[in-house]
PDB file of C-alpha atoms in Angstrom:
ATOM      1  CA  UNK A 293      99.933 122.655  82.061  1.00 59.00           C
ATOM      2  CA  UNK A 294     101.801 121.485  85.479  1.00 78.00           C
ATOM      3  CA  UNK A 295     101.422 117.835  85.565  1.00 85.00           C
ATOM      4  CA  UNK A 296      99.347 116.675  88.524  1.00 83.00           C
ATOM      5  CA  UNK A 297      99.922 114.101  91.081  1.00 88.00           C
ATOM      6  CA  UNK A 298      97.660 110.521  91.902  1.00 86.00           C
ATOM      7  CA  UNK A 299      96.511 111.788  94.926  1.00 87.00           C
ATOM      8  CA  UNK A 300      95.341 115.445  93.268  1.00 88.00           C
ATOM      9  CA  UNK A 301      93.516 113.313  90.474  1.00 84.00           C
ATOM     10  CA  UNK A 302      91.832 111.181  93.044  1.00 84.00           C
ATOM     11  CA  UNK A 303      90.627 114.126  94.875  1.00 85.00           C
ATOM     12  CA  UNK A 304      89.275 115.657  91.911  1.00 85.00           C
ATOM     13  CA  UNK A 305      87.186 112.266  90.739  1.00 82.00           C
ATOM     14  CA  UNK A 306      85.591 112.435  94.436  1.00 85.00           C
ATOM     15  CA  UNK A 307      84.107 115.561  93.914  1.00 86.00           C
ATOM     16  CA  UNK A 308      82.565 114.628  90.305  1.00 84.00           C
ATOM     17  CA  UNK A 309      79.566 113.003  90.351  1.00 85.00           C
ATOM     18  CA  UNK A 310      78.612 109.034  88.789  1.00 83.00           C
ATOM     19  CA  UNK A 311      77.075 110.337  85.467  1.00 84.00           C
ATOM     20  CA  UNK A 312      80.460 112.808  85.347  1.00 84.00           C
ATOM     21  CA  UNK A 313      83.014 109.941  86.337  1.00 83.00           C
ATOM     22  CA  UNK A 314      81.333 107.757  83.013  1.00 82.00           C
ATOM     23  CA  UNK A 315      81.499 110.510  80.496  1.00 85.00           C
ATOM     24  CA  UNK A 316      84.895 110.892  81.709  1.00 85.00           C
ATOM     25  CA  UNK A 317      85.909 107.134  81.439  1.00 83.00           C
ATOM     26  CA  UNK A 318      83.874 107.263  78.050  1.00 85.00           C
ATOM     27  CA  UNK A 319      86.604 110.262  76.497  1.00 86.00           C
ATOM     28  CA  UNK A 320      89.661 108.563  78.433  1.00 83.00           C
ATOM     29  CA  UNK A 321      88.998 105.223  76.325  1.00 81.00           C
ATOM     30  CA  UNK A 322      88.135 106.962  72.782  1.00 84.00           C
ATOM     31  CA  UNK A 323      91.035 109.441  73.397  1.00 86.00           C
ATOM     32  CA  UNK A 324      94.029 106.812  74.364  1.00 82.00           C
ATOM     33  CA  UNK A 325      92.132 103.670  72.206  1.00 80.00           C
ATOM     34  CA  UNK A 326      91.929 101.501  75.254  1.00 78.00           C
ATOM     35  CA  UNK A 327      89.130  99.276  77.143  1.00 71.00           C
ATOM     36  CA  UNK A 328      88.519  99.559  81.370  1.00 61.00           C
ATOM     37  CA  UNK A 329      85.935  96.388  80.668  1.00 55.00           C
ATOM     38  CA  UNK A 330      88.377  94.491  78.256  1.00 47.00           C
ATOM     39  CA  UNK A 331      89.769  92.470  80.924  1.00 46.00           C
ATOM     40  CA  UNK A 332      86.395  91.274  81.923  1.00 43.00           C
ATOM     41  CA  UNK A 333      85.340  90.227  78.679  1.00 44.00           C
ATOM     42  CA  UNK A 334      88.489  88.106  78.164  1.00 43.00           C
ATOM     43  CA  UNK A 335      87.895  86.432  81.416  1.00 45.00           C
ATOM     44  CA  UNK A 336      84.758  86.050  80.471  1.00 46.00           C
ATOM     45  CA  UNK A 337      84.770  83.946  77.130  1.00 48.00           C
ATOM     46  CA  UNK A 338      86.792  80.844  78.561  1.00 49.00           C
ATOM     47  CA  UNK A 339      84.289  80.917  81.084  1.00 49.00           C
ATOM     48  CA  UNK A 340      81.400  80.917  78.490  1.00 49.00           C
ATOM     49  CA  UNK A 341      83.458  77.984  76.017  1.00 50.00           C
ATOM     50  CA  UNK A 342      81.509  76.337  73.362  1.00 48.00           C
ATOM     51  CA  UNK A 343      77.810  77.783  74.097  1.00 50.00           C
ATOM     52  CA  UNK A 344      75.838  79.599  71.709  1.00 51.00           C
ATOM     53  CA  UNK A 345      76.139  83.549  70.770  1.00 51.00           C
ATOM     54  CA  UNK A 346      73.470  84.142  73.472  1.00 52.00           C
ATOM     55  CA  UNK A 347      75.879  83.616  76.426  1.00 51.00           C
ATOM     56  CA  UNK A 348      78.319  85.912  74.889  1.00 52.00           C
ATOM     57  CA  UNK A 349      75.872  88.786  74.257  1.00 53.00           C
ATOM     58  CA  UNK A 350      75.154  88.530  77.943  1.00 53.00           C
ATOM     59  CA  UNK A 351      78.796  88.494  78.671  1.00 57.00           C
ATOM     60  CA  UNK A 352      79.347  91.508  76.998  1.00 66.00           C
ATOM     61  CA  UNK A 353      76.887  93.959  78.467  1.00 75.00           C
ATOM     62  CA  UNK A 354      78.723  97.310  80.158  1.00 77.00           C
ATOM     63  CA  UNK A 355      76.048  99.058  80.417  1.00 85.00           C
ATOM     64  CA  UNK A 356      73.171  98.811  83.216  1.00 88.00           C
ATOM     65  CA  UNK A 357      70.312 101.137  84.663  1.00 88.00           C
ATOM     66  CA  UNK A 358      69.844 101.402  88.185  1.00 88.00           C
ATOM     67  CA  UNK A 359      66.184 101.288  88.472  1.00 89.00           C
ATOM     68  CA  UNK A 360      64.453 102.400  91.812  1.00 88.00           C
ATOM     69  CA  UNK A 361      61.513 100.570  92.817  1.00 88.00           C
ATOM     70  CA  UNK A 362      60.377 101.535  95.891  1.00 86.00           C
ATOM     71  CA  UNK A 363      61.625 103.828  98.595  1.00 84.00           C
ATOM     72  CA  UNK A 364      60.468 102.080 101.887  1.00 83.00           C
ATOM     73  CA  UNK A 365      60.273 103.255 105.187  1.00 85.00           C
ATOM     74  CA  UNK A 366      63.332 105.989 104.714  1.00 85.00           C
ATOM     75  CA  UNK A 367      62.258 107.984 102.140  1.00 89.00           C
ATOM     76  CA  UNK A 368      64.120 111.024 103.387  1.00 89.00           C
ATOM     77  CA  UNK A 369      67.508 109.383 103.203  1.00 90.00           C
ATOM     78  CA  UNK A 370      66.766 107.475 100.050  1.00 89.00           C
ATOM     79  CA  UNK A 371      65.849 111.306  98.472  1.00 90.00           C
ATOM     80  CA  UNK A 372      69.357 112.119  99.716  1.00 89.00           C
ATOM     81  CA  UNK A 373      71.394 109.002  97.744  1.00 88.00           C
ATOM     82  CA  UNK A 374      69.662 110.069  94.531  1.00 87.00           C
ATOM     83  CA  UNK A 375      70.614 113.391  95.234  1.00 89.00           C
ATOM     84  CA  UNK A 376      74.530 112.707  96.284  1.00 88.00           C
ATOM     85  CA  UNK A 377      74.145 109.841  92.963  1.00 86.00           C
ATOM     86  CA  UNK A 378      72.949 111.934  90.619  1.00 84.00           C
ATOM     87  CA  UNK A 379      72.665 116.079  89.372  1.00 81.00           C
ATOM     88  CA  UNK A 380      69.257 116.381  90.461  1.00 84.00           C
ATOM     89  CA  UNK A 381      67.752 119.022  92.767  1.00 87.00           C
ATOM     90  CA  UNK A 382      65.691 118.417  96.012  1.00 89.00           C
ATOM     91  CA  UNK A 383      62.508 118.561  93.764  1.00 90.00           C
ATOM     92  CA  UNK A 384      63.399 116.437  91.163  1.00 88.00           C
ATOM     93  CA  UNK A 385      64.583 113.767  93.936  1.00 88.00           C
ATOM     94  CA  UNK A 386      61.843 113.555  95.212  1.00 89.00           C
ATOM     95  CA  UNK A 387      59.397 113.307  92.373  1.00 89.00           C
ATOM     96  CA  UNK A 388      61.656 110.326  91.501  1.00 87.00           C
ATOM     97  CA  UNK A 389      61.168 108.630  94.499  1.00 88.00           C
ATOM     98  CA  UNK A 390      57.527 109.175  95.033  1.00 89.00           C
ATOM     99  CA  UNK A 391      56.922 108.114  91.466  1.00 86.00           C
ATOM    100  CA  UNK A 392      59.202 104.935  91.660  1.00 78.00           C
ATOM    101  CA  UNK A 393      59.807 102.433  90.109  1.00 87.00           C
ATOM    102  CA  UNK A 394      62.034 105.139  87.967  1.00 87.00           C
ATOM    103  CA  UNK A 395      65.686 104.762  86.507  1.00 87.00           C
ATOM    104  CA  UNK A 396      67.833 106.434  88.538  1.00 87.00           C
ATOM    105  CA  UNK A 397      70.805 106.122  86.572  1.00 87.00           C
ATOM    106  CA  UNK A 398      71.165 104.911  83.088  1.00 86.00           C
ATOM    107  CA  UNK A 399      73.600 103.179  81.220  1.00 87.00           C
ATOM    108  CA  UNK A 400      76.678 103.150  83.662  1.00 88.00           C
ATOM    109  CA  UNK A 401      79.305 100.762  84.768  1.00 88.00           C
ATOM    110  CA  UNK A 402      78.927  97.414  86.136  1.00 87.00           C
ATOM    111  CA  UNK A 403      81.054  98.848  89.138  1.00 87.00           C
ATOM    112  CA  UNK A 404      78.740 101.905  89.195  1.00 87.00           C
ATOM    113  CA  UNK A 405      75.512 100.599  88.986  1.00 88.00           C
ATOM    114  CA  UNK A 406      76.332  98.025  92.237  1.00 89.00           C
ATOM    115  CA  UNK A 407      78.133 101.011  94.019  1.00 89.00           C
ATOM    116  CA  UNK A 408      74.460 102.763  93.436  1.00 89.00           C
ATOM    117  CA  UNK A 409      72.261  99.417  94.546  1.00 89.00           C
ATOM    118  CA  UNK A 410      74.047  99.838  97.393  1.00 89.00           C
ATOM    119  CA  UNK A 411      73.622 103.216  98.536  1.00 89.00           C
ATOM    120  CA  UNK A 412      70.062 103.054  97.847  1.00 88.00           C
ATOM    121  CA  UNK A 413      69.842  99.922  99.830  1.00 89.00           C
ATOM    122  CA  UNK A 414      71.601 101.182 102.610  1.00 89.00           C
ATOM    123  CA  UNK A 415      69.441 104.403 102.695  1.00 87.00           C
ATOM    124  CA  UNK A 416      66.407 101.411 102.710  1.00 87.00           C
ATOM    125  CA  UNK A 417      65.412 101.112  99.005  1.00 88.00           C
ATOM    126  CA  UNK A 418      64.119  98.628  96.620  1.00 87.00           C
ATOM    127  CA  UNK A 419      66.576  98.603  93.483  1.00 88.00           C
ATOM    128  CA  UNK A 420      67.095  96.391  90.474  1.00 88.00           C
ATOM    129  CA  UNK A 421      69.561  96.590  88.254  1.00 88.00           C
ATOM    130  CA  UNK A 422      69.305  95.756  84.123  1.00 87.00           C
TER     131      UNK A 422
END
């Protein structure tokens, strides 16, 4: 298998989608034994110091849904960031957005789910995150 270079790797993870880019992340940890959040949660704990086992269990969530509530005045170009965020057709977009509030993505990355907030925000949605 030729070896391939930073720049061909970054070009491939462009074209894959959010849901694609966490499976992938998911198989990258399991396969070499490592963390992408570890860092956080380290930084984390000093932060949290003596408190109970409920700040901790908040500290170490990595997963979040990106939940659309409403579309607002753009519905058009909010139909197109589902689309371009997730695998879904025109159809399916837009029975998502005319049925809101709806999860548009579940269980992804911290770094994911705000990437998505925004998108939808810019495109004029109402979007929580959990």
């Amino acid at each position: 298998m030729a070896k391939l270079s930073s720049a061909e790797l970054l070009d491939a993870f462009k074209e894959m989608t959010l849901l694609e880019l966490s499976d992938f992340v998911k198989q990258f940890e399991e396969t070499f034994e490592v963390t992408a959040a570890a860092p956080v949660a380290v930084a984390a704990a000093p932060a949290a110091g003596g408190g109970g086992g409920g700040a901790e269990a908040a500290a170490e969530q990595d997963e979040f849904d990106v939940i659309l509530e409403s579309a607002g005045d753009k519905k058009i170009q909010v139909i197109k960031e589902v689309r371009g965020l997730t695998s879904l057709g025109l159809k399916e977009a837009k029975d998502l957005v005319d049925n809101a509030p709806k999860p548009v993505l579940e269980k992804v990355a911290k770094d994911a789910a705000d990437k998505a907030k925004a998108a939808l925000e810019g495109a004029g949605a109402t979007v929580t995150v959990k």
